[in-house]
Amino acid sequence: MSNSVESITVTDNRTGNSVEIPIQSGGVSSTEWAKLLGNIWYYDPGLGQTAMVESSIAEINGEEGILRYRGYPIEQLAENATYLEVAYLLINGELPNKKQYQQWELDITHHTYLHENFRRRFFESFHYDAHPMGILISTIAALSTFYPEAKNVDDPQIRMRHINRLIAKIPTAAAGAQRFSSGLPLVFPDNDLDYITNFLSMMFKIAEPRYECDPVIKQALEKLFILHADHGQNCSTFAARVVGSAQTDPYSSVAAATAALYGPLHGGANEAVLKMLAGIGSYDQVEGFIESVKGGQGRLMGFGHRVYKNYDPRARIIKKAADQVFEVTGKNHLLDIALKLEEHALADEYFISRNLYPNVDFYSGLIYEALGFDPDMFTVLFAIPRTAGWLAHWNEAREQQGRIMRPRQLYTGEGKRDFVPLSKRPKSPK
Ligand code: CMC
């Protein structure tokens, strides 16, 4: 092997045999490892040290607090782009030119409707207080049955058609889930409106002929959508890639990703943050709450990240956007508690030593609430833009023609033992 490449050498002390493994793109190939250690599995709970794919979609540098989509810094995209431009970029690899953008917007706008069965029967079948995330997961999964063609996952044109459909329909599904849980009639998409305003219209329109939206509010949601659009191999994207690796259609793969996002350690954190802030209740209780977290009673939701060991760059942008929104909507009453919580946590040895900083979810809920969304919609608001990221990864995996995901395990259970009939088993179990 050439000495010009950086490498590591692994020696099996049982045999004295060695293998030299080149370091490529910051990783070492398991294929080389397996040449020496075929049956020794790399034990990595939570996969914190495992790169399971090569991807060219999002670059994250956790030490320096950097996030880029296809090379473009998140700060520049959040400041200058529309969400649909970013969705195009994630999926196609390049920003669209004017003609491409117009076509993309037109394509998305003309697939916003859900089949009438959803409005008439599907939503109606849920319990009146169903969580909108539960409804959303089911709606996305159900869409796969309406588009069996999407099973042709090796056909790039068909893939693109359904990527387009999903990005177009997810706001309709999301708004439908919320309107149903609030007992309000569903609002049809208005194809003359842009992506963000159309979603807001489906959420909030009552009897007025056309929903009018404050430009500051639209801009804030656009920014939030851009910031949430992708984040590398996070838990839900991993779920999309795992399910997609079995050559599963995009709707079912995205339904799985949405289910992963639902959890409070992932996308569910924004809802949990707001509940946490409301639970703290007042400014005076902040110190006591921090002590209870340090004492092991729960986590400081919206803090910490597997990758960022520095301030999450998305949180910085959101904090700034929050100020602009509050100028229009009035300050969220929980903001002071959040600011004090951040200040105290960032000065506390427990949080400093563990590199725990505010993440994307710490302030987003405060904005969502100020915009008029119920807390149980917050994770749905994460799912809408992340759909573009999930689909970009799902598509990238199909282009790469990757193998089915199938990790190993370290078996720690019983050795072989013989079956004992029910009548002969001891009365009191071990
Ligand atoms: N509050 C208090 N302690 C924490 C927190 C927190 N939010 N996060 C991590 N720790 C502690 C944890 O107890 C552990 O301490 P020790 O070493 O003494 O056992 C140490 O920090 C390392 O924690 P970990 O669980 O090994 O870290 P992880 O990388 O597995 O977890 C995380 C990452 C995001 C799940 C976690 O930080 C967390 O639970 N945060 C709160 C939930 C949250 O805000 N999630 C949103 C993440 S960003 C949006 C997204 O992409 O989903």
Short mmCIF file of C-alpha atoms and ligand atoms in Angstrom, two decimals:
data_model
loop_
_atom_site.label_atom_id
_atom_site.label_comp_id
_atom_site.label_asym_id
_atom_site.label_seq_id
_atom_site.Cartn_x
_atom_site.Cartn_y
_atom_site.Cartn_z
CA MET A 1 0.00 0.00 0.00
CA SER A 2 1.26 3.50 -0.83
CA ASN A 3 2.56 5.48 2.13
CA SER A 4 1.10 8.72 0.71
CA VAL A 5 -2.37 7.94 2.11
CA GLU A 6 -3.05 8.29 5.81
CA SER A 7 -3.86 4.94 7.35
CA ILE A 8 -4.19 2.97 10.54
CA THR A 9 -2.80 -0.48 11.26
CA VAL A 10 -4.82 -3.01 13.23
CA THR A 11 -3.10 -6.02 14.76
CA ASP A 12 -4.91 -9.11 15.96
CA ASN A 13 -3.00 -9.98 19.12
CA ARG A 14 -4.29 -13.55 18.99
CA THR A 15 -2.44 -14.27 15.75
CA GLY A 16 -0.03 -11.37 15.31
CA ASN A 17 -1.55 -10.66 11.87
CA SER A 18 -2.04 -7.03 10.85
CA VAL A 19 -3.98 -5.08 8.29
CA GLU A 20 -3.32 -1.52 7.15
CA ILE A 21 -6.51 0.40 6.48
CA PRO A 22 -6.49 3.72 4.58
CA ILE A 23 -8.36 6.66 6.10
CA GLN A 24 -10.74 8.01 3.47
CA SER A 25 -13.10 11.00 3.92
CA GLY A 26 -12.45 10.75 7.67
CA GLY A 27 -13.41 7.06 7.92
CA VAL A 28 -12.00 3.57 7.60
CA SER A 29 -13.65 0.89 5.51
CA SER A 30 -15.16 -2.10 7.32
CA THR A 31 -14.33 -4.21 4.24
CA GLU A 32 -10.62 -3.79 4.98
CA TRP A 33 -11.21 -4.47 8.67
CA ALA A 34 -13.12 -7.64 7.77
CA LYS A 35 -10.11 -8.98 5.82
CA LEU A 36 -8.40 -9.44 9.18
CA LEU A 37 -11.30 -9.60 11.63
CA GLY A 38 -14.20 -11.12 9.69
CA ASN A 39 -16.20 -12.18 12.77
CA ILE A 40 -15.33 -9.38 15.16
CA TRP A 41 -18.13 -6.83 15.13
CA TYR A 42 -17.59 -3.20 15.86
CA TYR A 43 -19.73 -2.62 18.97
CA ASP A 44 -21.16 0.91 18.74
CA PRO A 45 -24.43 1.42 20.67
CA GLY A 46 -26.28 4.42 19.29
CA LEU A 47 -23.97 4.31 16.22
CA GLY A 48 -22.07 7.36 17.46
CA GLN A 49 -18.83 6.17 15.82
CA THR A 50 -20.27 4.49 12.73
CA ALA A 51 -20.60 6.05 9.27
CA MET A 52 -23.20 3.86 7.59
CA VAL A 53 -23.30 5.66 4.24
CA GLU A 54 -21.49 8.10 2.00
CA SER A 55 -23.65 11.16 1.46
CA SER A 56 -23.20 14.47 -0.34
CA ILE A 57 -26.32 16.20 1.02
CA ALA A 58 -25.56 17.89 4.36
CA GLU A 59 -22.18 18.58 5.90
CA ILE A 60 -22.12 19.01 9.67
CA ASN A 61 -19.07 19.97 11.70
CA GLY A 62 -20.14 19.53 15.31
CA GLU A 63 -16.97 20.97 16.84
CA GLU A 64 -17.16 24.22 14.88
CA GLY A 65 -20.95 24.49 14.75
CA ILE A 66 -21.16 24.34 10.95
CA LEU A 67 -24.09 23.14 8.85
CA ARG A 68 -24.10 23.29 5.04
CA TYR A 69 -26.58 21.90 2.52
CA ARG A 70 -24.75 20.76 -0.62
CA GLY A 71 -21.93 23.13 0.34
CA TYR A 72 -24.07 26.23 1.01
CA PRO A 73 -23.86 27.59 4.59
CA ILE A 74 -27.17 27.34 6.42
CA GLU A 75 -26.92 31.01 7.40
CA GLN A 76 -26.87 32.11 3.74
CA LEU A 77 -29.74 29.82 2.77
CA ALA A 78 -31.88 30.90 5.74
CA GLU A 79 -31.28 34.54 4.89
CA ASN A 80 -31.76 34.45 1.13
CA ALA A 81 -33.51 31.33 -0.16
CA THR A 82 -37.08 30.07 -0.22
CA TYR A 83 -37.87 26.69 1.28
CA LEU A 84 -38.76 25.31 -2.17
CA GLU A 85 -35.37 26.39 -3.54
CA VAL A 86 -33.72 24.55 -0.66
CA ALA A 87 -35.87 21.46 -1.20
CA TYR A 88 -34.81 21.49 -4.87
CA LEU A 89 -31.17 21.89 -3.86
CA LEU A 90 -31.31 18.97 -1.42
CA ILE A 91 -32.91 16.66 -3.93
CA ASN A 92 -31.12 17.69 -7.12
CA GLY A 93 -27.75 18.76 -5.76
CA GLU A 94 -27.79 22.27 -7.26
CA LEU A 95 -29.85 25.41 -6.77
CA PRO A 96 -32.43 25.76 -9.54
CA ASN A 97 -32.14 28.43 -12.22
CA LYS A 98 -35.20 30.62 -12.80
CA LYS A 99 -36.81 28.29 -15.34
CA GLN A 100 -36.15 25.20 -13.26
CA TYR A 101 -37.57 26.93 -10.18
CA GLN A 102 -40.74 27.99 -11.96
CA GLN A 103 -41.29 24.44 -13.20
CA TRP A 104 -40.55 22.97 -9.75
CA GLU A 105 -42.97 25.37 -8.05
CA LEU A 106 -45.62 24.62 -10.66
CA ASP A 107 -45.17 20.85 -10.24
CA ILE A 108 -45.38 21.09 -6.46
CA THR A 109 -48.39 23.41 -6.57
CA HIS A 110 -50.32 21.02 -8.81
CA HIS A 111 -50.04 18.03 -6.52
CA THR A 112 -51.24 19.55 -3.27
CA TYR A 113 -54.64 17.82 -3.15
CA LEU A 114 -55.24 14.64 -1.21
CA HIS A 115 -57.65 12.03 -2.52
CA GLU A 116 -61.19 12.83 -1.38
CA ASN A 117 -61.27 9.64 0.71
CA PHE A 118 -58.91 11.28 3.17
CA ARG A 119 -61.27 14.17 3.84
CA ARG A 120 -64.46 12.11 3.85
CA ARG A 121 -63.41 8.96 5.61
CA PHE A 122 -59.79 8.68 6.63
CA PHE A 123 -59.47 11.61 9.05
CA GLU A 124 -62.97 10.90 10.39
CA SER A 125 -61.87 7.46 11.55
CA PHE A 126 -59.51 8.86 14.21
CA HIS A 127 -60.49 9.50 17.80
CA TYR A 128 -61.46 13.16 18.31
CA ASP A 129 -58.33 13.94 20.34
CA ALA A 130 -55.83 12.06 18.14
CA HIS A 131 -52.35 13.61 18.13
CA PRO A 132 -51.69 15.23 14.72
CA MET A 133 -48.35 13.39 14.46
CA GLY A 134 -50.16 10.04 14.76
CA ILE A 135 -52.58 11.13 12.03
CA LEU A 136 -49.73 12.42 9.85
CA ILE A 137 -47.73 9.18 10.07
CA SER A 138 -50.83 7.19 9.10
CA THR A 139 -51.73 9.59 6.26
CA ILE A 140 -48.29 9.33 4.69
CA ALA A 141 -48.34 5.53 4.99
CA ALA A 142 -51.85 5.44 3.50
CA LEU A 143 -50.69 7.51 0.51
CA SER A 144 -48.54 4.57 -0.60
CA THR A 145 -51.73 2.60 -1.27
CA PHE A 146 -52.99 5.37 -3.57
CA TYR A 147 -49.79 5.36 -5.63
CA PRO A 148 -48.71 1.74 -6.17
CA GLU A 149 -46.58 2.97 -9.10
CA ALA A 150 -44.17 4.39 -6.49
CA LYS A 151 -42.99 0.85 -5.80
CA ASN A 152 -40.86 1.13 -8.96
CA VAL A 153 -38.01 2.53 -6.95
CA ASP A 154 -35.36 1.78 -9.57
CA ASP A 155 -36.94 4.12 -12.11
CA PRO A 156 -35.51 7.65 -11.59
CA GLN A 157 -38.45 9.36 -13.32
CA ILE A 158 -41.01 7.59 -11.17
CA ARG A 159 -38.94 8.35 -8.09
CA MET A 160 -38.92 12.05 -8.97
CA ARG A 161 -42.67 12.09 -9.62
CA HIS A 162 -43.43 10.77 -6.14
CA ILE A 163 -40.80 12.87 -4.41
CA ASN A 164 -42.59 15.81 -5.94
CA ARG A 165 -46.02 14.53 -4.85
CA LEU A 166 -44.92 13.96 -1.27
CA ILE A 167 -43.38 17.40 -0.87
CA ALA A 168 -46.57 18.86 -2.36
CA LYS A 169 -49.02 16.89 -0.23
CA ILE A 170 -47.34 16.92 3.16
CA PRO A 171 -48.61 20.41 4.11
CA THR A 172 -52.14 19.39 3.13
CA ALA A 173 -51.88 16.22 5.21
CA ALA A 174 -50.38 18.15 8.14
CA ALA A 175 -53.02 20.86 8.10
CA GLY A 176 -55.76 18.23 7.69
CA ALA A 177 -54.50 16.40 10.78
CA GLN A 178 -54.64 19.58 12.84
CA ARG A 179 -58.00 20.81 11.53
CA PHE A 180 -59.55 17.45 12.28
CA SER A 181 -58.17 17.38 15.85
CA SER A 182 -59.50 20.91 16.37
CA GLY A 183 -62.94 20.02 15.03
CA LEU A 184 -62.61 22.48 12.15
CA PRO A 185 -63.57 21.82 8.51
CA LEU A 186 -60.66 21.03 6.23
CA VAL A 187 -59.49 23.85 3.96
CA PHE A 188 -58.68 23.01 0.35
CA PRO A 189 -55.25 23.97 -0.98
CA ASP A 190 -55.15 27.24 -2.89
CA ASN A 191 -52.84 26.69 -5.82
CA ASP A 192 -52.38 30.42 -6.39
CA LEU A 193 -50.58 30.77 -3.08
CA ASP A 194 -46.91 30.04 -2.47
CA TYR A 195 -45.93 26.92 -0.49
CA ILE A 196 -45.73 28.58 2.93
CA THR A 197 -48.80 30.82 2.59
CA ASN A 198 -50.83 27.94 1.24
CA PHE A 199 -49.94 25.88 4.32
CA LEU A 200 -50.82 28.76 6.65
CA SER A 201 -54.09 29.21 4.78
CA MET A 202 -55.00 25.53 5.20
CA MET A 203 -54.15 25.84 8.90
CA PHE A 204 -55.82 29.09 9.85
CA LYS A 205 -58.43 30.13 7.25
CA ILE A 206 -61.92 30.37 8.69
CA ALA A 207 -64.58 32.11 6.58
CA GLU A 208 -62.65 34.89 4.87
CA PRO A 209 -62.45 34.66 1.05
CA ARG A 210 -58.67 34.52 1.11
CA TYR A 211 -56.22 34.07 3.97
CA GLU A 212 -53.94 37.09 4.36
CA CYS A 213 -50.60 36.48 5.99
CA ASP A 214 -48.24 38.92 7.66
CA PRO A 215 -44.96 38.90 5.65
CA VAL A 216 -42.89 38.68 8.87
CA ILE A 217 -44.77 35.55 9.87
CA LYS A 218 -44.40 34.00 6.43
CA GLN A 219 -40.70 34.82 6.39
CA ALA A 220 -40.19 33.31 9.86
CA LEU A 221 -41.88 30.04 8.89
CA GLU A 222 -39.92 29.93 5.63
CA LYS A 223 -36.71 30.29 7.65
CA LEU A 224 -37.76 27.61 10.11
CA PHE A 225 -38.59 25.27 7.23
CA ILE A 226 -35.15 25.86 5.69
CA LEU A 227 -33.39 25.21 9.00
CA HIS A 228 -35.28 21.95 9.52
CA ALA A 229 -34.97 20.65 5.95
CA ASP A 230 -32.03 18.31 6.50
CA HIS A 231 -29.48 17.27 9.05
CA GLY A 232 -27.45 14.35 7.80
CA GLN A 233 -27.94 10.92 9.35
CA ASN A 234 -30.24 11.87 12.20
CA CYS A 235 -32.58 9.29 13.74
CA SER A 236 -35.50 9.86 11.32
CA THR A 237 -33.32 10.07 8.19
CA PHE A 238 -31.63 6.89 9.35
CA ALA A 239 -35.11 5.32 9.62
CA ALA A 240 -35.95 6.47 6.05
CA ARG A 241 -32.68 5.02 4.77
CA VAL A 242 -33.09 1.75 6.66
CA VAL A 243 -36.64 1.20 5.41
CA GLY A 244 -35.72 2.42 1.91
CA SER A 245 -32.80 -0.02 1.83
CA ALA A 246 -35.36 -2.82 1.52
CA GLN A 247 -36.46 -1.07 -1.72
CA THR A 248 -39.60 0.17 0.02
CA ASP A 249 -41.62 2.90 -1.69
CA PRO A 250 -41.02 6.56 -0.69
CA TYR A 251 -44.35 7.01 1.13
CA SER A 252 -43.78 4.05 3.45
CA SER A 253 -40.13 5.07 3.99
CA VAL A 254 -41.15 8.63 4.88
CA ALA A 255 -43.93 7.33 7.16
CA ALA A 256 -41.24 5.40 9.08
CA ALA A 257 -39.08 8.52 9.26
CA THR A 258 -42.02 10.56 10.55
CA ALA A 259 -42.59 7.97 13.29
CA ALA A 260 -38.95 8.28 14.34
CA LEU A 261 -39.25 12.06 14.40
CA TYR A 262 -42.24 11.82 16.76
CA GLY A 263 -40.05 10.79 19.73
CA PRO A 264 -39.22 13.44 22.38
CA LEU A 265 -35.46 12.95 22.00
CA HIS A 266 -35.76 13.88 18.32
CA GLY A 267 -38.42 16.07 16.66
CA GLY A 268 -40.77 15.72 19.62
CA ALA A 269 -38.34 17.86 21.63
CA ASN A 270 -39.88 21.16 20.44
CA GLU A 271 -43.23 20.22 21.96
CA ALA A 272 -41.45 18.93 25.08
CA VAL A 273 -39.53 22.22 25.46
CA LEU A 274 -42.72 24.23 25.56
CA LYS A 275 -44.29 21.87 28.10
CA MET A 276 -41.08 22.07 30.14
CA LEU A 277 -41.09 25.90 30.10
CA ALA A 278 -44.77 25.99 31.03
CA GLY A 279 -44.07 23.45 33.80
CA ILE A 280 -41.27 25.62 35.25
CA GLY A 281 -43.96 28.26 35.40
CA SER A 282 -42.04 31.31 36.57
CA TYR A 283 -38.71 33.06 36.35
CA ASP A 284 -37.93 32.28 40.02
CA GLN A 285 -38.18 28.54 39.51
CA VAL A 286 -35.39 28.33 36.90
CA GLU A 287 -32.47 27.67 39.26
CA GLY A 288 -34.44 24.97 41.07
CA PHE A 289 -35.32 23.34 37.77
CA ILE A 290 -31.68 23.27 36.66
CA GLU A 291 -30.71 21.65 39.95
CA SER A 292 -33.39 18.98 39.46
CA VAL A 293 -32.01 18.19 35.96
CA LYS A 294 -28.50 17.93 37.39
CA GLY A 295 -29.91 15.63 40.06
CA GLY A 296 -31.10 13.26 37.34
CA GLN A 297 -34.79 14.25 37.29
CA GLY A 298 -35.33 14.51 33.56
CA ARG A 299 -33.43 16.40 30.88
CA LEU A 300 -33.22 20.00 29.87
CA MET A 301 -35.22 19.62 26.66
CA GLY A 302 -33.89 21.56 23.68
CA PHE A 303 -30.35 21.18 24.97
CA GLY A 304 -27.64 18.83 23.80
CA HIS A 305 -26.94 17.17 20.50
CA ARG A 306 -25.16 14.04 19.38
CA VAL A 307 -23.12 15.92 16.80
CA TYR A 308 -22.91 19.55 17.94
CA LYS A 309 -20.48 20.05 20.76
CA ASN A 310 -20.81 23.77 20.22
CA TYR A 311 -23.81 26.10 19.76
CA ASP A 312 -26.19 24.59 17.18
CA PRO A 313 -26.00 27.11 14.27
CA ARG A 314 -29.72 26.65 13.66
CA ALA A 315 -30.53 27.71 17.23
CA ARG A 316 -28.62 30.96 16.73
CA ILE A 317 -30.66 31.83 13.61
CA ILE A 318 -33.93 30.85 15.28
CA LYS A 319 -33.21 32.99 18.32
CA LYS A 320 -32.77 36.00 16.04
CA ALA A 321 -35.91 35.17 14.05
CA ALA A 322 -37.85 34.91 17.33
CA ASP A 323 -37.17 38.58 18.09
CA GLN A 324 -38.58 39.61 14.68
CA VAL A 325 -41.70 37.49 15.19
CA PHE A 326 -42.31 38.78 18.70
CA GLU A 327 -42.26 42.34 17.37
CA VAL A 328 -45.36 41.45 15.35
CA THR A 329 -47.09 38.97 17.64
CA GLY A 330 -46.04 40.29 21.05
CA LYS A 331 -43.54 38.48 23.24
CA ASN A 332 -44.20 34.89 24.21
CA HIS A 333 -44.65 34.84 27.98
CA LEU A 334 -42.29 31.88 28.27
CA LEU A 335 -39.38 33.67 26.57
CA ASP A 336 -37.97 35.13 29.78
CA ILE A 337 -37.90 31.70 31.36
CA ALA A 338 -36.14 30.29 28.28
CA LEU A 339 -33.54 33.07 28.24
CA LYS A 340 -32.78 32.66 31.94
CA LEU A 341 -32.60 28.88 31.54
CA GLU A 342 -30.11 29.25 28.70
CA GLU A 343 -28.00 31.78 30.57
CA HIS A 344 -27.79 29.63 33.69
CA ALA A 345 -27.20 26.37 31.86
CA LEU A 346 -24.39 27.87 29.73
CA ALA A 347 -22.65 29.01 32.92
CA ASP A 348 -23.10 25.75 34.80
CA GLU A 349 -20.27 23.21 35.06
CA TYR A 350 -22.66 20.26 34.50
CA PHE A 351 -23.69 21.58 31.07
CA ILE A 352 -20.26 23.00 30.17
CA SER A 353 -18.42 19.74 30.87
CA ARG A 354 -20.90 17.79 28.73
CA ASN A 355 -20.89 20.31 25.87
CA LEU A 356 -24.62 20.88 26.20
CA TYR A 357 -25.82 23.90 24.21
CA PRO A 358 -29.27 24.92 22.97
CA ASN A 359 -30.28 22.96 19.89
CA VAL A 360 -32.70 23.79 17.07
CA ASP A 361 -35.69 22.93 19.23
CA PHE A 362 -34.99 25.21 22.18
CA TYR A 363 -36.51 28.37 20.67
CA SER A 364 -38.54 27.03 17.73
CA GLY A 365 -41.56 26.13 19.91
CA LEU A 366 -41.72 29.67 21.26
CA ILE A 367 -42.01 31.00 17.72
CA TYR A 368 -44.53 28.35 16.68
CA GLU A 369 -46.70 29.22 19.65
CA ALA A 370 -46.48 32.93 18.85
CA LEU A 371 -47.52 32.13 15.27
CA GLY A 372 -50.67 30.51 16.64
CA PHE A 373 -49.81 26.80 16.45
CA ASP A 374 -50.83 24.38 19.21
CA PRO A 375 -47.91 22.56 20.87
CA ASP A 376 -49.01 19.22 19.44
CA MET A 377 -48.43 20.68 15.95
CA PHE A 378 -44.78 21.55 16.62
CA THR A 379 -43.34 18.21 15.56
CA VAL A 380 -45.59 18.23 12.51
CA LEU A 381 -44.00 21.58 11.63
CA PHE A 382 -40.63 19.82 11.76
CA ALA A 383 -41.87 16.92 9.62
CA ILE A 384 -43.13 19.10 6.73
CA PRO A 385 -39.73 20.54 5.73
CA ARG A 386 -37.73 17.47 6.78
CA THR A 387 -39.68 15.53 4.15
CA ALA A 388 -37.38 17.07 1.51
CA GLY A 389 -34.32 15.88 3.43
CA TRP A 390 -35.72 12.38 3.97
CA LEU A 391 -36.53 12.10 0.27
CA ALA A 392 -33.12 13.44 -0.79
CA HIS A 393 -31.51 10.69 1.30
CA TRP A 394 -33.97 8.04 0.17
CA ASN A 395 -33.24 9.00 -3.44
CA GLU A 396 -29.48 9.16 -2.90
CA ALA A 397 -29.59 5.65 -1.46
CA ARG A 398 -31.50 4.36 -4.50
CA GLU A 399 -28.96 6.05 -6.82
CA GLN A 400 -26.17 4.38 -4.87
CA GLN A 401 -27.99 1.04 -5.22
CA GLY A 402 -26.98 0.36 -1.63
CA ARG A 403 -27.26 -2.98 0.14
CA ILE A 404 -30.11 -3.72 2.52
CA MET A 405 -29.23 -2.41 5.99
CA ARG A 406 -28.58 -5.30 8.28
CA PRO A 407 -26.32 -4.63 11.26
CA ARG A 408 -24.86 -7.34 13.46
CA GLN A 409 -25.48 -7.80 17.18
CA LEU A 410 -23.39 -9.07 20.05
CA TYR A 411 -25.53 -11.90 21.35
CA THR A 412 -25.53 -11.96 25.17
CA GLY A 413 -28.45 -14.34 25.80
CA GLU A 414 -28.67 -17.99 26.87
CA GLY A 415 -26.68 -20.73 25.17
CA LYS A 416 -28.51 -23.74 23.69
CA ARG A 417 -31.04 -25.36 26.03
CA ASP A 418 -33.79 -27.95 25.59
CA PHE A 419 -37.49 -27.19 25.47
CA VAL A 420 -39.47 -28.10 28.63
CA PRO A 421 -43.22 -28.85 28.18
CA LEU A 422 -45.59 -26.51 30.04
CA SER A 423 -46.69 -29.24 32.48
CA LYS A 424 -43.08 -29.84 33.54
CA ARG A 425 -41.96 -26.25 34.08
CA PRO A 426 -41.34 -25.14 37.70
CA LYS A 427 -44.29 -23.39 39.40
CA SER A 428 -42.34 -20.32 40.40
CA PRO A 429 -40.35 -18.82 37.54
CA LYS A 430 -36.61 -18.08 37.99
N1 CMC B 1 -30.19 17.67 29.74
C1 CMC B 1 -29.41 17.18 30.72
N2 CMC B 1 -28.40 16.32 30.54
C2 CMC B 1 -28.16 15.94 29.27
C3 CMC B 1 -28.92 16.41 28.19
C4 CMC B 1 -29.96 17.30 28.47
N3 CMC B 1 -30.72 17.80 27.48
N4 CMC B 1 -28.46 15.85 27.06
C5 CMC B 1 -27.45 15.06 27.41
N5 CMC B 1 -27.26 15.11 28.76
C6 CMC B 1 -26.22 14.43 29.52
C7 CMC B 1 -26.54 12.97 29.70
O1 CMC B 1 -27.28 12.73 30.87
C8 CMC B 1 -25.15 12.39 29.76
O2 CMC B 1 -24.62 12.65 31.03
P1 CMC B 1 -23.68 11.55 31.75
O3 CMC B 1 -22.45 11.48 30.88
O4 CMC B 1 -23.44 12.09 33.10
O5 CMC B 1 -24.45 10.26 31.74
C9 CMC B 1 -24.36 13.24 28.77
O6 CMC B 1 -25.04 14.50 28.75
C10 CMC B 1 -24.34 12.66 27.35
O7 CMC B 1 -25.68 12.41 26.96
P2 CMC B 1 -26.12 11.33 25.90
O8 CMC B 1 -27.53 10.92 26.17
O9 CMC B 1 -25.09 10.24 25.84
O10 CMC B 1 -26.02 12.14 24.58
P3 CMC B 1 -26.60 11.72 23.18
O11 CMC B 1 -25.70 12.24 22.16
O12 CMC B 1 -26.88 10.25 23.16
O13 CMC B 1 -28.04 12.43 23.13
C11 CMC B 1 -29.72 14.02 22.72
C12 CMC B 1 -28.31 13.53 22.34
C13 CMC B 1 -30.13 15.13 21.77
C14 CMC B 1 -30.72 12.86 22.58
C15 CMC B 1 -29.69 14.53 24.20
O14 CMC B 1 -28.78 15.61 24.31
C16 CMC B 1 -31.06 14.91 24.71
O15 CMC B 1 -31.78 14.04 25.21
N6 CMC B 1 -31.46 16.22 24.58
C17 CMC B 1 -32.79 16.62 24.97
C18 CMC B 1 -33.77 16.29 23.85
C19 CMC B 1 -33.61 17.24 22.67
O16 CMC B 1 -33.54 18.45 22.83
N7 CMC B 1 -33.63 16.66 21.45
C20 CMC B 1 -33.55 17.44 20.21
C21 CMC B 1 -32.28 17.19 19.47
S1 CMC B 1 -32.00 18.38 18.17
C22 CMC B 1 -33.28 18.14 17.06
C23 CMC B 1 -33.16 16.86 16.35
O17 CMC B 1 -32.36 16.76 15.40
O18 CMC B 1 -33.89 15.91 16.71
#
